[in-house]
PDB file of C-alpha atoms and ligand atoms in Angstrom:
ATOM      1  CA  MET A   1       2.077 -14.142  39.070  1.00 86.00           C
ATOM      2  CA  ASP A   2      -1.003 -13.295  37.371  1.00 86.00           C
ATOM      3  CA  GLU A   3      -4.521 -15.614  37.192  1.00 85.00           C
ATOM      4  CA  PHE A   4      -3.178 -17.171  33.996  1.00 83.00           C
ATOM      5  CA  GLU A   5       0.197 -18.165  35.226  1.00 89.00           C
ATOM      6  CA  LEU A   6      -1.141 -19.491  38.254  1.00 91.00           C
ATOM      7  CA  ILE A   7      -3.614 -21.737  36.155  1.00 89.00           C
ATOM      8  CA  ASN A   8      -0.547 -22.745  34.035  1.00 88.00           C
ATOM      9  CA  LEU A   9       1.296 -23.797  36.903  1.00 90.00           C
ATOM     10  CA  LEU A  10      -1.759 -25.521  38.682  1.00 91.00           C
ATOM     11  CA  THR A  11      -2.635 -27.632  35.611  1.00 90.00           C
ATOM     12  CA  ARG A  12       0.850 -28.711  34.409  1.00 89.00           C
ATOM     13  CA  ASP A  13       0.314 -32.366  35.752  1.00 89.00           C
ATOM     14  CA  LEU A  14      -3.286 -33.256  36.580  1.00 92.00           C
ATOM     15  CA  PRO A  15      -4.563 -36.732  36.661  1.00 92.00           C
ATOM     16  CA  GLN A  16      -6.403 -37.643  33.849  1.00 93.00           C
ATOM     17  CA  THR A  17      -7.907 -40.861  32.133  1.00 94.00           C
ATOM     18  CA  ASP A  18      -9.087 -41.346  28.545  1.00 96.00           C
ATOM     19  CA  SER A  19     -12.519 -40.329  29.547  1.00 97.00           C
ATOM     20  CA  VAL A  20     -11.240 -36.736  29.543  1.00 97.00           C
ATOM     21  CA  LYS A  21     -11.749 -35.449  25.966  1.00 97.00           C
ATOM     22  CA  VAL A  22     -11.213 -31.654  26.957  1.00 96.00           C
ATOM     23  CA  GLY A  23      -9.291 -30.920  30.345  1.00 94.00           C
ATOM     24  CA  PRO A  24      -8.621 -27.533  31.697  1.00 94.00           C
ATOM     25  CA  GLY A  25      -8.134 -24.715  29.074  1.00 92.00           C
ATOM     26  CA  ASP A  26     -11.595 -24.404  27.600  1.00 96.00           C
ATOM     27  CA  ASP A  27     -14.944 -22.979  28.952  1.00 97.00           C
ATOM     28  CA  CYS A  28     -15.870 -26.508  30.322  1.00 98.00           C
ATOM     29  CA  ALA A  29     -14.373 -29.894  30.616  1.00 98.00           C
ATOM     30  CA  VAL A  30     -15.580 -32.387  28.143  1.00 98.00           C
ATOM     31  CA  LEU A  31     -16.172 -35.781  29.411  1.00 98.00           C
ATOM     32  CA  ASP A  32     -16.842 -39.100  27.359  1.00 98.00           C
ATOM     33  CA  LEU A  33     -18.779 -41.408  30.172  1.00 97.00           C
ATOM     34  CA  GLY A  34     -20.054 -43.829  27.587  1.00 96.00           C
ATOM     35  CA  LEU A  35     -23.245 -42.144  26.483  1.00 96.00           C
ATOM     36  CA  GLU A  36     -23.676 -43.030  22.604  1.00 94.00           C
ATOM     37  CA  ASP A  37     -24.103 -39.609  21.048  1.00 97.00           C
ATOM     38  CA  ARG A  38     -23.337 -37.027  23.786  1.00 98.00           C
ATOM     39  CA  TYR A  39     -20.520 -35.815  25.779  1.00 98.00           C
ATOM     40  CA  LEU A  40     -20.820 -34.590  29.466  1.00 98.00           C
ATOM     41  CA  LEU A  41     -19.907 -30.955  30.094  1.00 98.00           C
ATOM     42  CA  PHE A  42     -18.523 -30.261  33.534  1.00 98.00           C
ATOM     43  CA  LYS A  43     -18.064 -26.845  34.950  1.00 98.00           C
ATOM     44  CA  THR A  44     -17.254 -24.826  38.133  1.00 97.00           C
ATOM     45  CA  ASP A  45     -17.337 -21.175  39.088  1.00 97.00           C
ATOM     46  CA  ALA A  46     -17.558 -19.069  41.997  1.00 97.00           C
ATOM     47  CA  VAL A  47     -18.600 -15.484  42.779  1.00 96.00           C
ATOM     48  CA  VAL A  48     -17.293 -13.587  45.991  1.00 96.00           C
ATOM     49  CA  GLU A  49     -18.663 -10.579  47.735  1.00 96.00           C
ATOM     50  CA  GLY A  50     -16.544  -7.649  47.149  1.00 95.00           C
ATOM     51  CA  VAL A  51     -15.169  -9.080  43.754  1.00 93.00           C
ATOM     52  CA  HIS A  52     -18.411 -10.041  41.785  1.00 94.00           C
ATOM     53  CA  PHE A  53     -20.880  -8.346  43.665  1.00 95.00           C
ATOM     54  CA  THR A  54     -21.459  -6.006  46.272  1.00 95.00           C
ATOM     55  CA  ALA A  55     -23.216  -6.494  49.837  1.00 93.00           C
ATOM     56  CA  GLU A  56     -25.829  -3.948  48.687  1.00 95.00           C
ATOM     57  CA  ASP A  57     -26.732  -5.919  45.432  1.00 95.00           C
ATOM     58  CA  PRO A  58     -30.064  -7.624  45.662  1.00 96.00           C
ATOM     59  CA  PRO A  59     -29.613 -11.181  46.701  1.00 97.00           C
ATOM     60  CA  GLU A  60     -31.791 -12.388  43.703  1.00 97.00           C
ATOM     61  CA  GLN A  61     -29.569 -10.794  41.339  1.00 96.00           C
ATOM     62  CA  ILE A  62     -26.475 -12.445  43.154  1.00 97.00           C
ATOM     63  CA  GLY A  63     -27.814 -15.947  42.913  1.00 97.00           C
ATOM     64  CA  TYR A  64     -29.142 -15.240  39.259  1.00 97.00           C
ATOM     65  CA  LYS A  65     -25.453 -14.247  38.146  1.00 96.00           C
ATOM     66  CA  ALA A  66     -23.576 -17.057  39.971  1.00 97.00           C
ATOM     67  CA  MET A  67     -25.774 -19.623  37.940  1.00 98.00           C
ATOM     68  CA  ALA A  68     -25.900 -17.687  34.691  1.00 97.00           C
ATOM     69  CA  ARG A  69     -22.119 -17.421  34.467  1.00 97.00           C
ATOM     70  CA  CYS A  70     -21.926 -21.194  34.434  1.00 98.00           C
ATOM     71  CA  LEU A  71     -24.766 -21.504  31.805  1.00 98.00           C
ATOM     72  CA  SER A  72     -22.883 -19.163  29.774  1.00 98.00           C
ATOM     73  CA  ASP A  73     -19.861 -21.450  29.695  1.00 98.00           C
ATOM     74  CA  VAL A  74     -22.059 -24.375  28.860  1.00 98.00           C
ATOM     75  CA  ALA A  75     -23.455 -22.007  26.008  1.00 98.00           C
ATOM     76  CA  ALA A  76     -19.793 -21.560  24.939  1.00 98.00           C
ATOM     77  CA  MET A  77     -19.601 -25.449  24.054  1.00 98.00           C
ATOM     78  CA  ALA A  78     -22.971 -25.318  22.346  1.00 98.00           C
ATOM     79  CA  GLY A  79     -24.267 -27.606  25.360  1.00 98.00           C
ATOM     80  CA  HIS A  80     -27.359 -27.892  27.313  1.00 98.00           C
ATOM     81  CA  PRO A  81     -27.109 -27.641  31.000  1.00 98.00           C
ATOM     82  CA  THR A  82     -28.634 -30.237  32.980  1.00 98.00           C
ATOM     83  CA  HIS A  83     -27.779 -30.232  36.957  1.00 98.00           C
ATOM     84  CA  ALA A  84     -26.202 -28.043  39.620  1.00 98.00           C
ATOM     85  CA  LEU A  85     -24.777 -28.422  43.049  1.00 98.00           C
ATOM     86  CA  ILE A  86     -24.435 -25.183  45.432  1.00 98.00           C
ATOM     87  CA  THR A  87     -21.629 -24.490  47.712  1.00 98.00           C
ATOM     88  CA  LEU A  88     -22.255 -21.654  49.959  1.00 97.00           C
ATOM     89  CA  ALA A  89     -19.943 -20.075  52.546  1.00 97.00           C
ATOM     90  CA  LEU A  90     -21.239 -17.428  54.645  1.00 95.00           C
ATOM     91  CA  PRO A  91     -20.546 -15.450  57.720  1.00 94.00           C
ATOM     92  CA  GLN A  92     -21.371 -16.990  61.008  1.00 92.00           C
ATOM     93  CA  GLU A  93     -24.131 -13.914  61.470  1.00 91.00           C
ATOM     94  CA  PHE A  94     -26.148 -14.214  58.382  1.00 92.00           C
ATOM     95  CA  ASP A  95     -29.788 -13.021  57.242  1.00 93.00           C
ATOM     96  CA  PRO A  96     -31.711 -16.019  56.061  1.00 95.00           C
ATOM     97  CA  ALA A  97     -33.949 -13.816  53.894  1.00 96.00           C
ATOM     98  CA  ARG A  98     -30.694 -13.000  52.092  1.00 96.00           C
ATOM     99  CA  ILE A  99     -29.757 -16.361  51.354  1.00 96.00           C
ATOM    100  CA  GLU A 100     -33.415 -17.375  50.360  1.00 97.00           C
ATOM    101  CA  GLY A 101     -33.023 -14.793  47.999  1.00 98.00           C
ATOM    102  CA  VAL A 102     -29.899 -15.987  46.597  1.00 97.00           C
ATOM    103  CA  TYR A 103     -31.512 -19.350  45.936  1.00 97.00           C
ATOM    104  CA  GLN A 104     -34.368 -17.715  44.304  1.00 98.00           C
ATOM    105  CA  GLY A 105     -32.018 -16.188  41.902  1.00 98.00           C
ATOM    106  CA  LEU A 106     -30.131 -19.608  41.243  1.00 98.00           C
ATOM    107  CA  LYS A 107     -33.489 -20.996  40.502  1.00 98.00           C
ATOM    108  CA  ILE A 108     -34.682 -18.375  38.204  1.00 98.00           C
ATOM    109  CA  ALA A 109     -31.485 -18.467  36.291  1.00 98.00           C
ATOM    110  CA  GLY A 110     -31.587 -21.988  35.342  1.00 98.00           C
ATOM    111  CA  ALA A 111     -35.539 -22.418  34.932  1.00 98.00           C
ATOM    112  CA  PRO A 112     -35.506 -21.545  31.270  1.00 98.00           C
ATOM    113  CA  TRP A 113     -33.346 -24.655  30.686  1.00 98.00           C
ATOM    114  CA  GLN A 114     -34.913 -26.667  33.338  1.00 98.00           C
ATOM    115  CA  VAL A 115     -31.632 -27.060  35.231  1.00 98.00           C
ATOM    116  CA  SER A 116     -31.890 -29.284  38.466  1.00 98.00           C
ATOM    117  CA  ILE A 117     -30.432 -28.253  41.729  1.00 98.00           C
ATOM    118  CA  VAL A 118     -29.589 -31.524  43.194  1.00 98.00           C
ATOM    119  CA  GLY A 119     -27.511 -30.726  46.368  1.00 96.00           C
ATOM    120  CA  GLY A 120     -24.593 -28.653  47.552  1.00 94.00           C
ATOM    121  CA  GLU A 121     -22.755 -27.742  50.749  1.00 96.00           C
ATOM    122  CA  THR A 122     -22.954 -24.794  53.437  1.00 95.00           C
ATOM    123  CA  THR A 123     -19.853 -23.739  55.332  1.00 96.00           C
ATOM    124  CA  THR A 124     -18.675 -20.721  56.819  1.00 95.00           C
ATOM    125  CA  ASN A 125     -16.439 -17.838  55.645  1.00 94.00           C
ATOM    126  CA  PRO A 126     -15.618 -14.739  57.835  1.00 92.00           C
ATOM    127  CA  ASP A 127     -16.719 -11.412  56.666  1.00 90.00           C
ATOM    128  CA  ARG A 128     -18.344 -12.125  53.368  1.00 95.00           C
ATOM    129  CA  LEU A 129     -20.541 -14.401  51.149  1.00 97.00           C
ATOM    130  CA  LEU A 130     -18.958 -16.815  48.469  1.00 97.00           C
ATOM    131  CA  LEU A 131     -21.104 -18.842  46.181  1.00 97.00           C
ATOM    132  CA  SER A 132     -19.760 -21.539  44.088  1.00 98.00           C
ATOM    133  CA  ILE A 133     -21.683 -23.613  41.354  1.00 98.00           C
ATOM    134  CA  ALA A 134     -20.692 -26.966  39.800  1.00 98.00           C
ATOM    135  CA  LEU A 135     -22.723 -27.405  36.762  1.00 98.00           C
ATOM    136  CA  LEU A 136     -23.271 -30.540  34.464  1.00 98.00           C
ATOM    137  CA  GLY A 137     -24.581 -30.310  31.069  1.00 98.00           C
ATOM    138  CA  THR A 138     -24.471 -32.436  27.724  1.00 98.00           C
ATOM    139  CA  VAL A 139     -23.816 -31.658  24.178  1.00 98.00           C
ATOM    140  CA  LEU A 140     -24.226 -33.873  21.054  1.00 98.00           C
ATOM    141  CA  LYS A 141     -20.682 -35.254  20.200  1.00 98.00           C
ATOM    142  CA  SER A 142     -21.053 -33.884  16.550  1.00 97.00           C
ATOM    143  CA  GLN A 143     -21.850 -30.597  17.902  1.00 98.00           C
ATOM    144  CA  CYS A 144     -19.325 -29.596  20.579  1.00 98.00           C
ATOM    145  CA  VAL A 145     -17.653 -26.599  19.988  1.00 98.00           C
ATOM    146  CA  ARG A 146     -14.076 -25.889  21.450  1.00 98.00           C
ATOM    147  CA  ARG A 147     -11.888 -22.667  21.610  1.00 98.00           C
ATOM    148  CA  ALA A 148      -9.633 -24.676  19.340  1.00 97.00           C
ATOM    149  CA  GLY A 149     -10.690 -24.990  15.636  1.00 97.00           C
ATOM    150  CA  ALA A 150     -10.466 -21.247  14.246  1.00 98.00           C
ATOM    151  CA  ARG A 151      -8.913 -21.447  10.717  1.00 98.00           C
ATOM    152  CA  SER A 152      -7.187 -18.747   8.866  1.00 98.00           C
ATOM    153  CA  GLY A 153      -9.642 -16.536   6.911  1.00 98.00           C
ATOM    154  CA  ASP A 154     -12.782 -17.317   9.141  1.00 98.00           C
ATOM    155  CA  ALA A 155     -14.822 -14.465   9.862  1.00 98.00           C
ATOM    156  CA  LEU A 156     -15.221 -13.338  13.635  1.00 98.00           C
ATOM    157  CA  PHE A 157     -18.582 -12.674  15.056  1.00 98.00           C
ATOM    158  CA  VAL A 158     -19.827 -11.454  18.444  1.00 98.00           C
ATOM    159  CA  THR A 159     -23.303 -11.394  19.865  1.00 98.00           C
ATOM    160  CA  GLY A 160     -25.087  -8.425  21.355  1.00 97.00           C
ATOM    161  CA  GLU A 161     -23.006  -5.261  22.596  1.00 97.00           C
ATOM    162  CA  LEU A 162     -19.759  -5.013  24.533  1.00 97.00           C
ATOM    163  CA  GLY A 163     -18.721  -2.790  27.415  1.00 94.00           C
ATOM    164  CA  GLY A 164     -19.873  -1.053  30.462  1.00 90.00           C
ATOM    165  CA  SER A 165     -21.601  -4.148  32.009  1.00 91.00           C
ATOM    166  CA  ARG A 166     -20.594  -2.900  35.610  1.00 87.00           C
ATOM    167  CA  THR A 167     -23.423  -0.375  35.405  1.00 88.00           C
ATOM    168  CA  GLY A 168     -26.064  -3.602  35.583  1.00 86.00           C
ATOM    169  CA  LYS A 169     -25.798  -5.829  32.735  1.00 86.00           C
ATOM    170  CA  HIS A 170     -23.216  -8.054  34.955  1.00 88.00           C
ATOM    171  CA  LEU A 171     -26.069  -8.887  37.228  1.00 90.00           C
ATOM    172  CA  ASP A 172     -28.886  -9.376  34.674  1.00 88.00           C
ATOM    173  CA  PHE A 173     -27.749 -11.028  31.420  1.00 93.00           C
ATOM    174  CA  ARG A 174     -29.415 -14.041  29.708  1.00 96.00           C
ATOM    175  CA  PRO A 175     -26.770 -16.641  28.797  1.00 97.00           C
ATOM    176  CA  ARG A 176     -26.873 -17.271  25.147  1.00 98.00           C
ATOM    177  CA  LEU A 177     -27.562 -21.183  25.281  1.00 98.00           C
ATOM    178  CA  ASP A 178     -30.379 -20.830  22.810  1.00 98.00           C
ATOM    179  CA  GLU A 179     -28.343 -18.802  20.308  1.00 98.00           C
ATOM    180  CA  ALA A 180     -25.403 -21.234  20.651  1.00 98.00           C
ATOM    181  CA  ARG A 181     -27.337 -24.229  20.129  1.00 98.00           C
ATOM    182  CA  TRP A 182     -29.037 -22.875  17.245  1.00 98.00           C
ATOM    183  CA  LEU A 183     -25.614 -21.947  15.697  1.00 98.00           C
ATOM    184  CA  ALA A 184     -24.273 -25.359  16.359  1.00 98.00           C
ATOM    185  CA  GLU A 185     -27.142 -26.817  14.443  1.00 98.00           C
ATOM    186  CA  ASN A 186     -27.353 -24.294  11.337  1.00 98.00           C
ATOM    187  CA  PHE A 187     -23.995 -22.647  11.094  1.00 98.00           C
ATOM    188  CA  PRO A 188     -21.644 -24.774  13.213  1.00 98.00           C
ATOM    189  CA  PRO A 189     -18.809 -22.453  14.366  1.00 98.00           C
ATOM    190  CA  HIS A 190     -15.203 -23.389  14.071  1.00 98.00           C
ATOM    191  CA  ALA A 191     -14.231 -22.202  17.465  1.00 98.00           C
ATOM    192  CA  MET A 192     -16.293 -20.325  20.288  1.00 98.00           C
ATOM    193  CA  ILE A 193     -15.848 -18.963  23.804  1.00 98.00           C
ATOM    194  CA  ASP A 194     -18.078 -16.760  25.806  1.00 98.00           C
ATOM    195  CA  LEU A 195     -16.935 -13.231  26.915  1.00 97.00           C
ATOM    196  CA  SER A 196     -16.126 -13.117  30.728  1.00 95.00           C
ATOM    197  CA  ASP A 197     -12.771 -11.348  30.791  1.00 92.00           C
ATOM    198  CA  GLY A 198     -13.292  -8.800  28.117  1.00 94.00           C
ATOM    199  CA  LEU A 199     -13.006  -9.236  24.008  1.00 96.00           C
ATOM    200  CA  ALA A 200      -9.252  -8.582  23.832  1.00 95.00           C
ATOM    201  CA  GLY A 201      -8.502 -11.244  26.699  1.00 94.00           C
ATOM    202  CA  ASP A 202     -10.928 -13.780  25.507  1.00 96.00           C
ATOM    203  CA  LEU A 203     -10.207 -13.540  21.999  1.00 97.00           C
ATOM    204  CA  ARG A 204      -6.583 -14.199  23.133  1.00 96.00           C
ATOM    205  CA  HIS A 205      -7.631 -17.287  24.735  1.00 95.00           C
ATOM    206  CA  LEU A 206      -9.413 -18.439  21.549  1.00 97.00           C
ATOM    207  CA  LEU A 207      -6.373 -17.567  19.341  1.00 97.00           C
ATOM    208  CA  LYS A 208      -4.032 -19.322  21.327  1.00 96.00           C
ATOM    209  CA  ALA A 209      -6.186 -22.530  21.558  1.00 96.00           C
ATOM    210  CA  SER A 210      -6.503 -22.431  17.668  1.00 97.00           C
ATOM    211  CA  ALA A 211      -2.775 -21.183  17.072  1.00 97.00           C
ATOM    212  CA  CYS A 212      -3.702 -18.429  14.922  1.00 97.00           C
ATOM    213  CA  GLY A 213      -4.081 -14.605  14.958  1.00 98.00           C
ATOM    214  CA  ALA A 214      -6.890 -12.140  14.313  1.00 98.00           C
ATOM    215  CA  GLU A 215      -7.572  -8.821  12.915  1.00 97.00           C
ATOM    216  CA  LEU A 216     -10.326  -6.543  14.424  1.00 97.00           C
ATOM    217  CA  HIS A 217     -12.146  -3.851  12.509  1.00 97.00           C
ATOM    218  CA  ALA A 218     -12.389  -1.048  15.245  1.00 95.00           C
ATOM    219  CA  ARG A 219     -15.465   0.519  13.536  1.00 96.00           C
ATOM    220  CA  SER A 220     -17.321  -2.775  13.599  1.00 97.00           C
ATOM    221  CA  ILE A 221     -17.113  -3.355  17.305  1.00 97.00           C
ATOM    222  CA  PRO A 222     -20.631  -3.311  18.928  1.00 98.00           C
ATOM    223  CA  ILE A 223     -20.249  -0.849  21.607  1.00 97.00           C
ATOM    224  CA  SER A 224     -22.985  -0.805  24.390  1.00 96.00           C
ATOM    225  CA  ARG A 225     -24.840   1.977  25.110  1.00 95.00           C
ATOM    226  CA  ALA A 226     -23.772   2.122  28.909  1.00 94.00           C
ATOM    227  CA  ALA A 227     -19.858   2.014  27.596  1.00 95.00           C
ATOM    228  CA  ARG A 228     -20.806   5.201  25.226  1.00 95.00           C
ATOM    229  CA  LEU A 229     -22.693   7.272  27.885  1.00 93.00           C
ATOM    230  CA  LEU A 230     -20.381   6.479  31.040  1.00 90.00           C
ATOM    231  CA  PRO A 231     -17.628   8.561  30.077  1.00 89.00           C
ATOM    232  CA  ARG A 232     -20.135  11.530  30.228  1.00 90.00           C
ATOM    233  CA  THR A 233     -20.890  11.116  33.968  1.00 90.00           C
ATOM    234  CA  ASP A 234     -17.589   9.449  35.152  1.00 89.00           C
ATOM    235  CA  ALA A 235     -14.424  11.149  34.365  1.00 87.00           C
ATOM    236  CA  SER A 236     -12.663   7.923  35.115  1.00 88.00           C
ATOM    237  CA  ALA A 237     -14.376   5.832  32.825  1.00 90.00           C
ATOM    238  CA  LYS A 238     -12.536   4.278  29.710  1.00 91.00           C
ATOM    239  CA  PRO A 239     -13.303   5.755  26.477  1.00 92.00           C
ATOM    240  CA  PRO A 240     -16.135   3.498  24.726  1.00 94.00           C
ATOM    241  CA  LEU A 241     -13.957   1.405  22.282  1.00 94.00           C
ATOM    242  CA  LEU A 242     -11.473   0.716  25.156  1.00 93.00           C
ATOM    243  CA  ALA A 243     -14.454  -0.398  27.358  1.00 94.00           C
ATOM    244  CA  ALA A 244     -15.577  -2.658  24.511  1.00 96.00           C
ATOM    245  CA  LEU A 245     -12.334  -4.200  24.174  1.00 95.00           C
ATOM    246  CA  SER A 246     -11.521  -4.660  27.709  1.00 93.00           C
ATOM    247  CA  ASP A 247     -14.289  -4.686  29.975  1.00 92.00           C
ATOM    248  CA  GLY A 248     -15.083  -7.964  31.690  1.00 91.00           C
ATOM    249  CA  GLU A 249     -18.664  -9.807  32.200  1.00 93.00           C
ATOM    250  CA  ASP A 250     -20.263  -9.076  28.938  1.00 95.00           C
ATOM    251  CA  PHE A 251     -21.300 -12.754  28.634  1.00 96.00           C
ATOM    252  CA  GLU A 252     -21.839 -12.668  24.955  1.00 98.00           C
ATOM    253  CA  LEU A 253     -20.619 -15.236  22.453  1.00 98.00           C
ATOM    254  CA  LEU A 254     -17.696 -14.894  20.316  1.00 98.00           C
ATOM    255  CA  PHE A 255     -16.997 -17.348  17.572  1.00 98.00           C
ATOM    256  CA  THR A 256     -15.527 -18.013  14.099  1.00 98.00           C
ATOM    257  CA  LEU A 257     -16.997 -19.169  10.905  1.00 98.00           C
ATOM    258  CA  ALA A 258     -16.005 -19.627   6.943  1.00 98.00           C
ATOM    259  CA  ARG A 259     -16.015 -16.446   5.624  1.00 97.00           C
ATOM    260  CA  THR A 260     -18.290 -18.062   2.748  1.00 98.00           C
ATOM    261  CA  LYS A 261     -21.152 -18.414   5.310  1.00 98.00           C
ATOM    262  CA  ALA A 262     -21.097 -15.306   6.855  1.00 98.00           C
ATOM    263  CA  VAL A 263     -23.983 -13.453   4.801  1.00 98.00           C
ATOM    264  CA  ALA A 264     -26.126 -16.484   4.960  1.00 98.00           C
ATOM    265  CA  LEU A 265     -25.556 -16.540   8.899  1.00 98.00           C
ATOM    266  CA  LEU A 266     -26.359 -12.817   9.216  1.00 98.00           C
ATOM    267  CA  ASP A 267     -29.652 -13.252   7.286  1.00 98.00           C
ATOM    268  CA  ALA A 268     -30.636 -16.216   9.108  1.00 98.00           C
ATOM    269  CA  TRP A 269     -29.793 -14.804  12.404  1.00 98.00           C
ATOM    270  CA  LYS A 270     -31.687 -11.575  11.965  1.00 98.00           C
ATOM    271  CA  LYS A 271     -34.947 -13.827  11.405  1.00 98.00           C
ATOM    272  CA  ARG A 272     -34.467 -16.057  14.180  1.00 98.00           C
ATOM    273  CA  PHE A 273     -33.219 -13.360  16.843  1.00 98.00           C
ATOM    274  CA  PRO A 274     -34.413  -9.986  15.597  1.00 98.00           C
ATOM    275  CA  GLU A 275     -33.612  -8.708  18.975  1.00 97.00           C
ATOM    276  CA  ILE A 276     -29.969  -9.665  19.605  1.00 97.00           C
ATOM    277  CA  ARG A 277     -27.280  -8.004  17.534  1.00 98.00           C
ATOM    278  CA  LEU A 278     -24.729 -10.270  15.605  1.00 98.00           C
ATOM    279  CA  THR A 279     -21.829  -8.418  14.296  1.00 98.00           C
ATOM    280  CA  CYS A 280     -18.631  -9.503  12.064  1.00 98.00           C
ATOM    281  CA  ILE A 281     -15.948  -7.727  13.652  1.00 98.00           C
ATOM    282  CA  GLY A 282     -12.816  -8.967  11.969  1.00 98.00           C
ATOM    283  CA  LYS A 283     -11.221 -12.190  10.531  1.00 98.00           C
ATOM    284  CA  ILE A 284      -8.782 -14.726  11.719  1.00 98.00           C
ATOM    285  CA  THR A 285      -5.298 -14.767  10.461  1.00 98.00           C
ATOM    286  CA  ASP A 286      -2.441 -17.230  10.310  1.00 95.00           C
ATOM    287  CA  THR A 287       0.142 -14.717  11.882  1.00 93.00           C
ATOM    288  CA  PRO A 288      -0.030 -15.047  15.589  1.00 93.00           C
ATOM    289  CA  GLY A 289      -1.188 -11.891  17.303  1.00 93.00           C
ATOM    290  CA  LEU A 290      -4.147  -9.402  17.663  1.00 95.00           C
ATOM    291  CA  ILE A 291      -4.226  -6.622  15.207  1.00 95.00           C
ATOM    292  CA  LEU A 292      -6.797  -3.514  15.514  1.00 94.00           C
ATOM    293  CA  ARG A 293      -7.585  -1.883  12.131  1.00 94.00           C
ATOM    294  CA  ASP A 294      -9.076   1.692  12.338  1.00 91.00           C
ATOM    295  CA  LYS A 295      -8.923   4.766  10.231  1.00 91.00           C
ATOM    296  CA  ASP A 296      -5.345   5.385  10.800  1.00 89.00           C
ATOM    297  CA  GLY A 297      -4.374   1.848   9.663  1.00 92.00           C
ATOM    298  CA  ALA A 298      -3.525  -1.711  11.431  1.00 92.00           C
ATOM    299  CA  ARG A 299      -1.558  -1.937  14.669  1.00 91.00           C
ATOM    300  CA  PRO A 300      -0.833  -4.492  17.130  1.00 92.00           C
ATOM    301  CA  LEU A 301      -3.501  -4.549  20.220  1.00 90.00           C
ATOM    302  CA  THR A 302      -1.438  -5.124  23.237  1.00 83.00           C
ATOM    303  CA  LEU A 303      -4.499  -4.908  25.569  1.00 74.00           C
ATOM    304  CA  HIS A 304      -5.355  -7.640  27.619  1.00 69.00           C
ATOM    305  CA  GLY A 305      -8.960  -8.340  29.475  1.00 60.00           C
ATOM    306  CA  TYR A 306      -9.568  -8.587  33.236  1.00 60.00           C
ATOM    307  CA  THR A 307      -7.383 -10.800  35.243  1.00 62.00           C
ATOM    308  CA  HIS A 308      -7.897 -11.626  38.951  1.00 63.00           C
ATOM    309  CA  PHE A 309      -4.268 -11.379  40.239  1.00 59.00           C
ATOM    310  CA  LYS A 310      -1.768  -8.752  39.373  1.00 56.00           C
ATOM    311  CA  LYS A 311       1.682  -9.483  38.163  1.00 50.00           C
ATOM    312  CA  SER A 312       4.191  -8.927  41.045  1.00 47.00           C
TER     313      SER A 312
HETATM  314 MG1  LIG B 401     -16.195 -18.873  29.600  1.00 86.79          MG
END
C-alpha cells in the first residue's frame, strides 16, 4: 500500500461537522468557526530523523525546516500563519544544546510572520528525533485558494526553480507566504498547491481535486542549478529535467490562472518580486491525465512524485 492509498483508507469515514469547509485532501483544513470574514486554517506536519533530515544536520536547520514546511502549506491556501504547537519525541539520552538549537530554528522560521509558539508536548522515542508541528492560520474567506478550481485553458505557473533540493534547499527555503498573499490580492489563482512531493506528483493532486488534466512544456520548466550540476559529480543523479519533475521538497507554489491574465501577472510579478522566478510551464486541459510536450512531440507523463510507502 502506498502513502496515498493509506490516506484514502484512513479518511474514508471521518467525523465532521458543518464547521469543516475543507477536510482532508488539501494543503490545510479550512474551518468556519464563526469569524465574520475569515476561515481558520489548521495543519499538522512531522519531520523524522533519517527521513527528512540526518543526525548530522545543524539543529537550527532541522527546526527551521519543520516549521517552514507547515508555513508552506498555509501559503498554498493564500493564508496567514498565526499559532503553532510543537511536539517533540526524542531518545532518553539527548543533548539539550541540540534541542535548544531545534527550537531556535523553529522561532527563526516563524518570526517573519509573527507566528506565536503557544505550547507543545515532549515525549520519548527510541533512537531518533521526531518533530511534529500543529499550525493555525487564517485566510480571508474571499481569498482562500484550494487545490480544486483549475479550469480548462488556465495557464499553469510555478515560482522559483525546481529539483536538486537535497543538496541544501530542503533545509533552507523561505516559504512563499508573501508571494501567495500578493497573488490572492492581485491575481487570484483558480487553484494552488505547494510543491512538497515533486512537480509531477503535486500537479496530479491539483488535477485530481480540479477534475481536469494538464500539458507541461518541458522546455519551460525552470530547472535549478543544483539539479543541472548534480549529474556532473554524482553518477547516480537523475537527469536535470527528471529531477525537476520528480524531486521532492522544492516548497515552491504551483497555481493556475486564466490565460488572459498571464502577461499582466508576469509583468507585475517581475516588479514586485524581482529576485524570484515565475514561469508559465503549461496549461490546464479538460482531458484527464498529464502530458509532457518536448521537441519530439507530446506524450503521457507517467512519472509520480515522492511517496513515503512503497507498494507491496
Ligand atoms: Mg502541501
